[in-house]
Amino acid sequence: MIRVALVDDQAVVRAGFRVLLEEAADLDVVGEASSGPEAVTMVRRTRPDVVCMDVRMPGGDGLTATRQIVAERDGDLPAVLVVTTFDLDDYVFGALEAGASGFILKDCDPAELAKAIRRLARGEGMVDQSVTRRVIAEFARRRRAPDPAEAAGPLTPRERDIVRLLAEGMSNAEIAAALHVEQSTVKSHLGRAMTKLGTRDRLQTVVWAYRTGVAGGA
């Protein structure tokens, strides 16, 4: 079972998400919160795998909560999935900087929300959604990028190729097929690349790729 926590200041939104998610046999909603401070306390108590986090809440924003949850987590979990009304919004950029692992719009199809939660629980991050790619491209555009050749210096050519394909939205299986290698090889190279770059997860690695120009759109 994937343990899910819901954070939104609107009770009706939380209730709707709970109903949708608990229809899935592998998802279990273990806690709810209506503000950032409540979310931090709830996460400590319930220890979810994924936190669905609203960023605009009058009782305490989700940015500070995301930052604190990420700082306190053990390993890669809990992962924070930002559920937002706006796909290009400074609050979303702030959540990305705070360590969120993915983004999805509130009016998404229920199946897409469940899919996003499962991906984050597996440590994959939301790098295959068009909203995420648009956010990352805009995020990178707003920041001064170093020279791509210099930035990619620590990476081997194979690691660079894998990071580039990851930024294009490919899964490990798709990258393996494109490069004619085993999935285990992709995972190994990607892990080494992330260690060299000091990135926390796959989404942060994609951000790096856009910011440096390794991926298009920077």
PDB file of C-alpha atoms in Angstrom:
ATOM      1  CA  MET A   1       0.000   0.000   0.000  1.00  0.00           C
ATOM      2  CA  ILE A   2       1.129   3.541  -0.797  1.00  0.00           C
ATOM      3  CA  ARG A   3       0.439   5.870   2.109  1.00  0.00           C
ATOM      4  CA  VAL A   4      -0.847   9.272   0.983  1.00  0.00           C
ATOM      5  CA  ALA A   5      -1.340  12.542   2.888  1.00  0.00           C
ATOM      6  CA  LEU A   6      -3.589  15.345   1.629  1.00  0.00           C
ATOM      7  CA  VAL A   7      -2.849  19.018   2.318  1.00  0.00           C
ATOM      8  CA  ASP A   8      -5.331  21.673   1.166  1.00  0.00           C
ATOM      9  CA  ASP A   9      -7.132  24.477   2.964  1.00  0.00           C
ATOM     10  CA  GLN A  10     -10.458  23.506   1.350  1.00  0.00           C
ATOM     11  CA  ALA A  11     -12.152  20.563   3.051  1.00  0.00           C
ATOM     12  CA  VAL A  12     -14.204  19.802  -0.037  1.00  0.00           C
ATOM     13  CA  VAL A  13     -11.042  19.403  -2.122  1.00  0.00           C
ATOM     14  CA  ARG A  14      -9.509  17.030   0.415  1.00  0.00           C
ATOM     15  CA  ALA A  15     -12.728  15.027   0.592  1.00  0.00           C
ATOM     16  CA  GLY A  16     -12.877  14.762  -3.182  1.00  0.00           C
ATOM     17  CA  PHE A  17      -9.290  13.595  -3.437  1.00  0.00           C
ATOM     18  CA  ARG A  18      -9.831  11.063  -0.645  1.00  0.00           C
ATOM     19  CA  VAL A  19     -12.821   9.519  -2.413  1.00  0.00           C
ATOM     20  CA  LEU A  20     -10.952   9.327  -5.718  1.00  0.00           C
ATOM     21  CA  LEU A  21      -7.759   7.889  -4.289  1.00  0.00           C
ATOM     22  CA  GLU A  22      -9.341   5.332  -1.987  1.00  0.00           C
ATOM     23  CA  GLU A  23     -11.041   3.753  -5.004  1.00  0.00           C
ATOM     24  CA  ALA A  24      -7.573   2.460  -5.894  1.00  0.00           C
ATOM     25  CA  ALA A  25      -6.625  -0.759  -4.147  1.00  0.00           C
ATOM     26  CA  ASP A  26      -2.998   0.281  -3.649  1.00  0.00           C
ATOM     27  CA  LEU A  27      -3.547   3.808  -2.255  1.00  0.00           C
ATOM     28  CA  ASP A  28      -4.356   4.586   1.371  1.00  0.00           C
ATOM     29  CA  VAL A  29      -5.053   8.147   2.590  1.00  0.00           C
ATOM     30  CA  VAL A  30      -3.503   8.235   6.061  1.00  0.00           C
ATOM     31  CA  GLY A  31      -3.851  11.910   6.982  1.00  0.00           C
ATOM     32  CA  GLU A  32      -5.136  15.362   6.081  1.00  0.00           C
ATOM     33  CA  ALA A  33      -4.100  18.912   6.902  1.00  0.00           C
ATOM     34  CA  SER A  34      -5.443  22.358   6.063  1.00  0.00           C
ATOM     35  CA  SER A  35      -2.243  24.407   6.413  1.00  0.00           C
ATOM     36  CA  GLY A  36       1.514  24.148   6.132  1.00  0.00           C
ATOM     37  CA  PRO A  37       2.217  23.887   9.888  1.00  0.00           C
ATOM     38  CA  GLU A  38      -0.514  21.266  10.282  1.00  0.00           C
ATOM     39  CA  ALA A  39       0.991  19.353   7.365  1.00  0.00           C
ATOM     40  CA  VAL A  40       4.422  19.125   8.988  1.00  0.00           C
ATOM     41  CA  THR A  41       2.943  17.813  12.222  1.00  0.00           C
ATOM     42  CA  MET A  42       0.664  15.375  10.395  1.00  0.00           C
ATOM     43  CA  VAL A  43       3.499  14.003   8.257  1.00  0.00           C
ATOM     44  CA  ARG A  44       5.627  13.376  11.327  1.00  0.00           C
ATOM     45  CA  ARG A  45       2.744  11.450  12.881  1.00  0.00           C
ATOM     46  CA  THR A  46       1.490   9.445   9.900  1.00  0.00           C
ATOM     47  CA  ARG A  47       4.722   8.934   7.903  1.00  0.00           C
ATOM     48  CA  PRO A  48       3.177   8.898   4.410  1.00  0.00           C
ATOM     49  CA  ASP A  49       4.991   7.915   1.239  1.00  0.00           C
ATOM     50  CA  VAL A  50       3.589  10.824  -0.789  1.00  0.00           C
ATOM     51  CA  VAL A  51       2.226  14.216   0.308  1.00  0.00           C
ATOM     52  CA  CYS A  52      -0.222  15.935  -2.059  1.00  0.00           C
ATOM     53  CA  MET A  53       0.535  19.562  -1.229  1.00  0.00           C
ATOM     54  CA  ASP A  54      -1.387  22.736  -2.023  1.00  0.00           C
ATOM     55  CA  VAL A  55       0.911  25.778  -2.019  1.00  0.00           C
ATOM     56  CA  ARG A  56      -1.549  28.605  -1.407  1.00  0.00           C
ATOM     57  CA  MET A  57      -3.141  28.260   2.021  1.00  0.00           C
ATOM     58  CA  PRO A  58      -4.101  31.148   4.317  1.00  0.00           C
ATOM     59  CA  GLY A  59      -3.216  29.178   7.436  1.00  0.00           C
ATOM     60  CA  GLY A  60       0.401  28.697   6.389  1.00  0.00           C
ATOM     61  CA  ASP A  61       1.850  28.210   2.924  1.00  0.00           C
ATOM     62  CA  GLY A  62       2.941  24.918   1.435  1.00  0.00           C
ATOM     63  CA  LEU A  63       6.399  26.181   0.489  1.00  0.00           C
ATOM     64  CA  THR A  64       7.758  26.282   4.013  1.00  0.00           C
ATOM     65  CA  ALA A  65       6.032  22.999   4.766  1.00  0.00           C
ATOM     66  CA  THR A  66       7.542  21.340   1.696  1.00  0.00           C
ATOM     67  CA  ARG A  67      11.002  22.564   2.614  1.00  0.00           C
ATOM     68  CA  GLN A  68      10.676  21.259   6.170  1.00  0.00           C
ATOM     69  CA  ILE A  69       9.206  17.907   5.135  1.00  0.00           C
ATOM     70  CA  VAL A  70      12.005  17.356   2.609  1.00  0.00           C
ATOM     71  CA  ALA A  71      14.642  18.346   5.181  1.00  0.00           C
ATOM     72  CA  GLU A  72      13.285  15.899   7.749  1.00  0.00           C
ATOM     73  CA  ARG A  73      12.543  12.938   5.506  1.00  0.00           C
ATOM     74  CA  ASP A  74      14.367   9.634   5.675  1.00  0.00           C
ATOM     75  CA  GLY A  75      15.807   8.820   2.260  1.00  0.00           C
ATOM     76  CA  ASP A  76      13.602   9.743  -0.709  1.00  0.00           C
ATOM     77  CA  LEU A  77      10.265   9.574   1.127  1.00  0.00           C
ATOM     78  CA  PRO A  78       7.941  11.212   1.728  1.00  0.00           C
ATOM     79  CA  ALA A  79       7.905  12.757  -1.719  1.00  0.00           C
ATOM     80  CA  VAL A  80       5.936  15.969  -2.194  1.00  0.00           C
ATOM     81  CA  LEU A  81       3.524  16.253  -5.108  1.00  0.00           C
ATOM     82  CA  VAL A  82       2.408  19.846  -5.615  1.00  0.00           C
ATOM     83  CA  VAL A  83      -1.261  19.977  -6.612  1.00  0.00           C
ATOM     84  CA  THR A  84      -1.916  23.433  -7.992  1.00  0.00           C
ATOM     85  CA  THR A  85      -4.376  25.501  -9.997  1.00  0.00           C
ATOM     86  CA  PHE A  86      -1.632  27.313 -11.892  1.00  0.00           C
ATOM     87  CA  ASP A  87       1.024  25.597 -13.992  1.00  0.00           C
ATOM     88  CA  LEU A  88       3.319  28.622 -14.343  1.00  0.00           C
ATOM     89  CA  ASP A  89       3.312  30.366 -11.003  1.00  0.00           C
ATOM     90  CA  ASP A  90       5.972  31.739  -8.689  1.00  0.00           C
ATOM     91  CA  TYR A  91       4.598  29.617  -5.863  1.00  0.00           C
ATOM     92  CA  VAL A  92       5.245  26.523  -7.944  1.00  0.00           C
ATOM     93  CA  PHE A  93       8.801  27.663  -8.657  1.00  0.00           C
ATOM     94  CA  GLY A  94       9.276  28.133  -4.938  1.00  0.00           C
ATOM     95  CA  ALA A  95       8.032  24.611  -4.288  1.00  0.00           C
ATOM     96  CA  LEU A  96      10.488  23.280  -6.846  1.00  0.00           C
ATOM     97  CA  GLU A  97      13.327  25.030  -5.059  1.00  0.00           C
ATOM     98  CA  ALA A  98      12.009  23.685  -1.753  1.00  0.00           C
ATOM     99  CA  GLY A  99      12.368  20.121  -2.996  1.00  0.00           C
ATOM    100  CA  ALA A 100       9.016  19.082  -4.472  1.00  0.00           C
ATOM    101  CA  SER A 101       9.274  15.949  -6.608  1.00  0.00           C
ATOM    102  CA  GLY A 102       6.421  16.657  -8.999  1.00  0.00           C
ATOM    103  CA  PHE A 103       3.509  18.853 -10.054  1.00  0.00           C
ATOM    104  CA  ILE A 104      -0.016  18.205 -11.227  1.00  0.00           C
ATOM    105  CA  LEU A 105      -3.035  20.425 -11.842  1.00  0.00           C
ATOM    106  CA  LYS A 106      -6.107  20.195  -9.618  1.00  0.00           C
ATOM    107  CA  ASP A 107      -8.373  19.655 -12.604  1.00  0.00           C
ATOM    108  CA  CYS A 108      -6.403  16.652 -13.832  1.00  0.00           C
ATOM    109  CA  ASP A 109      -8.012  13.321 -14.601  1.00  0.00           C
ATOM    110  CA  PRO A 110      -8.280  11.161 -11.425  1.00  0.00           C
ATOM    111  CA  ALA A 111      -6.254   8.432 -13.097  1.00  0.00           C
ATOM    112  CA  GLU A 112      -3.413  10.922 -13.693  1.00  0.00           C
ATOM    113  CA  LEU A 113      -3.354  11.880 -10.018  1.00  0.00           C
ATOM    114  CA  ALA A 114      -3.116   8.233  -8.983  1.00  0.00           C
ATOM    115  CA  LYS A 115      -0.398   7.636 -11.580  1.00  0.00           C
ATOM    116  CA  ALA A 116       1.578  10.622 -10.303  1.00  0.00           C
ATOM    117  CA  ILE A 117       1.399   9.371  -6.731  1.00  0.00           C
ATOM    118  CA  ARG A 118       2.596   5.927  -7.755  1.00  0.00           C
ATOM    119  CA  ARG A 119       5.528   7.386  -9.692  1.00  0.00           C
ATOM    120  CA  LEU A 120       6.640   9.497  -6.756  1.00  0.00           C
ATOM    121  CA  ALA A 121       6.332   6.537  -4.393  1.00  0.00           C
ATOM    122  CA  ARG A 122       8.686   4.616  -6.690  1.00  0.00           C
ATOM    123  CA  GLY A 123      11.143   7.510  -6.593  1.00  0.00           C
ATOM    124  CA  GLU A 124      10.661   8.381 -10.262  1.00  0.00           C
ATOM    125  CA  GLY A 125       9.329  11.918  -9.937  1.00  0.00           C
ATOM    126  CA  MET A 126       6.923  13.592 -12.316  1.00  0.00           C
ATOM    127  CA  VAL A 127       9.103  14.196 -15.352  1.00  0.00           C
ATOM    128  CA  ASP A 128       6.735  12.935 -18.030  1.00  0.00           C
ATOM    129  CA  GLN A 129       3.923  15.445 -17.584  1.00  0.00           C
ATOM    130  CA  SER A 130       3.689  18.426 -19.938  1.00  0.00           C
ATOM    131  CA  VAL A 131       2.917  20.764 -17.034  1.00  0.00           C
ATOM    132  CA  THR A 132       6.106  19.702 -15.283  1.00  0.00           C
ATOM    133  CA  ARG A 133       8.235  20.278 -18.371  1.00  0.00           C
ATOM    134  CA  ARG A 134       6.719  23.739 -18.883  1.00  0.00           C
ATOM    135  CA  VAL A 135       7.372  24.645 -15.256  1.00  0.00           C
ATOM    136  CA  ILE A 136      10.954  23.406 -15.438  1.00  0.00           C
ATOM    137  CA  ALA A 137      11.656  25.242 -18.703  1.00  0.00           C
ATOM    138  CA  GLU A 138      10.281  28.497 -17.294  1.00  0.00           C
ATOM    139  CA  PHE A 139      12.081  27.950 -13.995  1.00  0.00           C
ATOM    140  CA  ALA A 140      15.363  27.487 -15.830  1.00  0.00           C
ATOM    141  CA  ARG A 141      14.729  30.459 -18.136  1.00  0.00           C
ATOM    142  CA  ARG A 142      14.359  32.807 -15.188  1.00  0.00           C
ATOM    143  CA  ARG A 143      17.755  31.862 -13.802  1.00  0.00           C
ATOM    144  CA  ARG A 144      21.171  32.574 -15.190  1.00  0.00           C
ATOM    145  CA  ALA A 145      22.632  29.375 -16.610  1.00  0.00           C
ATOM    146  CA  PRO A 146      26.309  28.415 -16.586  1.00  0.00           C
ATOM    147  CA  ASP A 147      28.038  27.339 -19.770  1.00  0.00           C
ATOM    148  CA  PRO A 148      26.592  23.917 -20.752  1.00  0.00           C
ATOM    149  CA  ALA A 149      29.965  22.361 -21.575  1.00  0.00           C
ATOM    150  CA  GLU A 150      31.425  23.486 -18.269  1.00  0.00           C
ATOM    151  CA  ALA A 151      28.344  22.447 -16.309  1.00  0.00           C
ATOM    152  CA  ALA A 152      28.300  18.950 -17.788  1.00  0.00           C
ATOM    153  CA  GLY A 153      32.031  18.510 -17.216  1.00  0.00           C
ATOM    154  CA  PRO A 154      31.718  15.970 -14.375  1.00  0.00           C
ATOM    155  CA  LEU A 155      29.476  13.689 -16.446  1.00  0.00           C
ATOM    156  CA  THR A 156      30.636  11.026 -18.856  1.00  0.00           C
ATOM    157  CA  PRO A 157      29.122  11.156 -22.369  1.00  0.00           C
ATOM    158  CA  ARG A 158      26.819   8.244 -21.478  1.00  0.00           C
ATOM    159  CA  GLU A 159      25.665   9.912 -18.270  1.00  0.00           C
ATOM    160  CA  ARG A 160      25.004  13.124 -20.162  1.00  0.00           C
ATOM    161  CA  ASP A 161      22.923  11.275 -22.758  1.00  0.00           C
ATOM    162  CA  ILE A 162      20.856   9.591 -20.067  1.00  0.00           C
ATOM    163  CA  VAL A 163      20.218  12.856 -18.228  1.00  0.00           C
ATOM    164  CA  ARG A 164      19.203  14.512 -21.503  1.00  0.00           C
ATOM    165  CA  LEU A 165      16.720  11.745 -22.312  1.00  0.00           C
ATOM    166  CA  LEU A 166      15.389  11.844 -18.768  1.00  0.00           C
ATOM    167  CA  ALA A 167      14.724  15.553 -19.233  1.00  0.00           C
ATOM    168  CA  GLU A 168      12.795  14.773 -22.413  1.00  0.00           C
ATOM    169  CA  GLY A 169      10.346  12.793 -20.276  1.00  0.00           C
ATOM    170  CA  MET A 170      11.578   9.249 -20.891  1.00  0.00           C
ATOM    171  CA  SER A 171      11.290   6.480 -18.331  1.00  0.00           C
ATOM    172  CA  ASN A 172      14.210   4.173 -17.525  1.00  0.00           C
ATOM    173  CA  ALA A 173      12.751   1.565 -19.892  1.00  0.00           C
ATOM    174  CA  GLU A 174      12.433   4.078 -22.726  1.00  0.00           C
ATOM    175  CA  ILE A 175      15.969   5.375 -22.183  1.00  0.00           C
ATOM    176  CA  ALA A 176      17.288   1.805 -22.195  1.00  0.00           C
ATOM    177  CA  ALA A 177      15.510   1.104 -25.497  1.00  0.00           C
ATOM    178  CA  ALA A 178      16.774   4.332 -27.069  1.00  0.00           C
ATOM    179  CA  LEU A 179      20.379   3.640 -26.077  1.00  0.00           C
ATOM    180  CA  HIS A 180      20.203  -0.149 -26.585  1.00  0.00           C
ATOM    181  CA  VAL A 181      21.272  -0.953 -23.035  1.00  0.00           C
ATOM    182  CA  GLU A 182      19.725  -2.705 -20.027  1.00  0.00           C
ATOM    183  CA  GLN A 183      17.479  -0.812 -17.609  1.00  0.00           C
ATOM    184  CA  SER A 184      19.918  -1.678 -14.810  1.00  0.00           C
ATOM    185  CA  THR A 185      22.636   0.132 -16.771  1.00  0.00           C
ATOM    186  CA  VAL A 186      20.462   3.225 -17.080  1.00  0.00           C
ATOM    187  CA  LYS A 187      19.707   3.174 -13.359  1.00  0.00           C
ATOM    188  CA  SER A 188      23.383   2.783 -12.495  1.00  0.00           C
ATOM    189  CA  HIS A 189      24.554   5.612 -14.777  1.00  0.00           C
ATOM    190  CA  LEU A 190      21.761   7.900 -13.605  1.00  0.00           C
ATOM    191  CA  GLY A 191      22.601   7.234  -9.968  1.00  0.00           C
ATOM    192  CA  ARG A 192      26.255   8.141 -10.563  1.00  0.00           C
ATOM    193  CA  ALA A 193      25.248  11.281 -12.463  1.00  0.00           C
ATOM    194  CA  MET A 194      22.983  12.421  -9.627  1.00  0.00           C
ATOM    195  CA  THR A 195      25.774  11.835  -7.109  1.00  0.00           C
ATOM    196  CA  LYS A 196      28.198  13.931  -9.186  1.00  0.00           C
ATOM    197  CA  LEU A 197      25.664  16.726  -9.643  1.00  0.00           C
ATOM    198  CA  GLY A 198      24.447  16.672  -6.041  1.00  0.00           C
ATOM    199  CA  THR A 199      20.804  16.487  -7.159  1.00  0.00           C
ATOM    200  CA  ARG A 200      18.250  15.063  -4.711  1.00  0.00           C
ATOM    201  CA  ASP A 201      16.034  13.208  -7.162  1.00  0.00           C
ATOM    202  CA  ARG A 202      15.095  12.766 -10.802  1.00  0.00           C
ATOM    203  CA  LEU A 203      13.103  15.986 -11.004  1.00  0.00           C
ATOM    204  CA  GLN A 204      15.981  18.038  -9.596  1.00  0.00           C
ATOM    205  CA  THR A 205      18.238  16.362 -12.165  1.00  0.00           C
ATOM    206  CA  VAL A 206      15.864  17.463 -14.930  1.00  0.00           C
ATOM    207  CA  VAL A 207      15.924  21.000 -13.541  1.00  0.00           C
ATOM    208  CA  TRP A 208      19.732  20.921 -13.733  1.00  0.00           C
ATOM    209  CA  ALA A 209      19.564  19.725 -17.341  1.00  0.00           C
ATOM    210  CA  TYR A 210      17.276  22.574 -18.394  1.00  0.00           C
ATOM    211  CA  ARG A 211      19.210  25.175 -16.420  1.00  0.00           C
ATOM    212  CA  THR A 212      22.540  24.230 -17.965  1.00  0.00           C
ATOM    213  CA  GLY A 213      21.304  23.703 -21.506  1.00  0.00           C
ATOM    214  CA  VAL A 214      21.933  19.942 -21.546  1.00  0.00           C
ATOM    215  CA  ALA A 215      18.199  19.717 -22.266  1.00  0.00           C
ATOM    216  CA  GLY A 216      16.371  22.042 -24.612  1.00  0.00           C
ATOM    217  CA  GLY A 217      14.382  25.002 -23.379  1.00  0.00           C
ATOM    218  CA  ALA A 218      16.980  26.568 -21.056  1.00  0.00           C
TER     219      ALA A 218
END
